[in-house]
């Protein structure tokens, strides 16, 4: 094996393929990154039995071949290389990497012991990379990060014809995103619980590309598996991941309530004011929002500690309302609204608020993305 | 010690069950048992009608069903109890700013500040008026009130003429009253201390009073022994404390004999979690860190703690975590003390979107039907266990408040695999009719937990 490759593309590809490598692998070879050079260029693969990642990139291949080296070490090295072409070659049991005047020699691991990566299921359809990236960032905003509740670290993806719905919840908030795609078959149906982390990583990696292939193994075809494949520059990124198990909570029906009050606030000033006021809301205590006919007053802190207050223009239809939120949760939702106005629909101060983006003041909300947030109940 | 009976103790009679009977007219006069209705649940409160069948607080639900099979078995509706409790505590605070709530249904009031010259007759009148007002503001709940010169005696007095009674202990008569009572009436004397005192030959308070302080200290340790020696003589100088700077809220139980049965330890943990949650709710607090304390047969003591992303006051959340911590603890060889505590206190709660059902289910420690229950050959044994996340059904727990678009407000009489039966009545209606609906009937909604308190 011997090839020459662009330094930046190599570093980026190695980082992608090594990102899912386990810190404490169950078998030593899983700490490895598989390097395969052939006439098509270079392929870099990592796998932890849950998630596989494969980066393909162009390279001048002098000798075809394969080698398995420590993925973490190679990623560290590539990140630090000077701006020169990189040459790698396999000599006996060692891989030599030369870049400018830097030279590294790496031990290899037995390639024969490396498990075969799962095959990509048949492509179920194609989604534009930019709308996928936007939808994923909105969906994962509400996904759980607590590994004690693995079910909630997933995003539920529901495919129905030309529509994909993504939803997530960490119990305290929930997201619901709708997007359209081009299914391979017009009657495509499918449901998958995809780890939010994998979705977010994939969205980030393909953000600059054009189209993303989504491949969902049909129900009842053995292990639940989903694959994504997208192009970047002159290469591609491919990942497969095992689906999470379990019955996802019925998130959709939580959004159903009929609001008693509705408010519009301009998103950017709302975010800025919230960030300021939240500075005194220690340890995620509440930011209290008081909605009046033509303004909202933000307030945080308590009498014996620091306090902050700020008023913003707003429009309210319905009864005035005082409601408290964890400011981080509120900002998480506002941060992915991608709309100039925020539309808030309330029922009661103890029941969740439903947020959506809006193109203009007092306009109709765009329900392609909705974010539901449970308020904080403050005593006293 | 004060010379006037100005320490008052109020105890609401069969509180949870009475609230249920108030809100569910068809249950008035009938045995009502509130508690964990799952297989491992314990009785929180039994109505007096149920107590006649030998059903008491803290006995396993399965035992209660054996003793009183025809009772109404209901899941607690804490929001309703808290609302009633708030109304009662408001009445107490009108008597004196010095109100020390012990739980949702129990509090001390110190009348000395507001009625410095009150004698026994005055206090009798105050107690009588108080009980009338409690009944008025709560829509018919009864309270038992005791008044005396100390907390110890006031608490004992409120129990003397329960339910719906008022006892004022005349100053100077305390020792005589205490003498024949069993040692358990003294606060802090549980089954373990009782057993030790029995070994010393003391079963009544008078017999404890005859023991020397040295003897009690030798058997029970310095703090407990000397406190007991004073209390047995009726000497109790503990003040009524309105507000306490609380750093943690915890409860623990010492057992007369070491417990090895994991199911029993689970049941006790459930009960401890319920008590902690109630104490938190009464104090209007919440906490992030849940601690389980286990003292083993050889006195080695371990504590395990876990921290939540946000503070909670939910019995369900505390119980789920406490059970997990208990499972992680080494309990082989027997447990002599078990405790559940909550720290990292705050005065706010981040409720979740699923009324707490999800965390319990998602971590797989939701109450499962008790494996020791006799198998029903017709039942699809696994169908209900499936660790399903059917929170819709989980929330249609017996007794829960619902609203039907056509029939109005009612409560869940029972829920099966596909249907839910509702009785349509409220505190202000006569006993109402019963209807059955499909579980996913769009006209039927839960209410209650949505009401702000």
CSV table of C-alpha atoms in Angstrom, one decimal, chain B residues 6 36 38 40 54 65 92 97 116 142 151 156 181 186-187 205 212 226 243 284 304 370 388 397 451:
chain,number,residue,atom,x,y,z
B,6,UNK,CA,-50.8,26.8,74.0
B,36,UNK,CA,-49.5,2.3,45.3
B,38,UNK,CA,-49.2,-1.7,41.6
B,40,UNK,CA,-45.6,-3.8,45.3
B,54,UNK,CA,-57.8,-4.2,59.7
B,65,UNK,CA,-56.8,-6.5,49.2
B,92,UNK,CA,-53.4,27.6,61.0
B,97,UNK,CA,-47.3,32.8,62.5
B,116,UNK,CA,-50.3,34.8,75.6
B,142,UNK,CA,-62.4,16.6,59.6
B,151,UNK,CA,-45.4,19.2,71.4
B,156,UNK,CA,-50.6,12.6,71.9
B,181,UNK,CA,-49.5,4.6,77.4
B,186,UNK,CA,-43.1,8.9,72.3
B,187,UNK,CA,-41.7,10.4,69.2
B,205,UNK,CA,-44.2,5.2,79.5
B,212,UNK,CA,-32.6,5.7,85.2
B,226,UNK,CA,-31.3,11.2,77.6
B,243,UNK,CA,-39.2,27.9,59.0
B,284,UNK,CA,-42.5,23.5,49.0
B,304,UNK,CA,-25.4,5.7,47.2
B,370,UNK,CA,-46.1,-8.7,41.7
B,388,UNK,CA,-44.5,-0.6,27.6
B,397,UNK,CA,-54.7,5.1,37.2
B,451,UNK,CA,-54.6,22.3,37.6
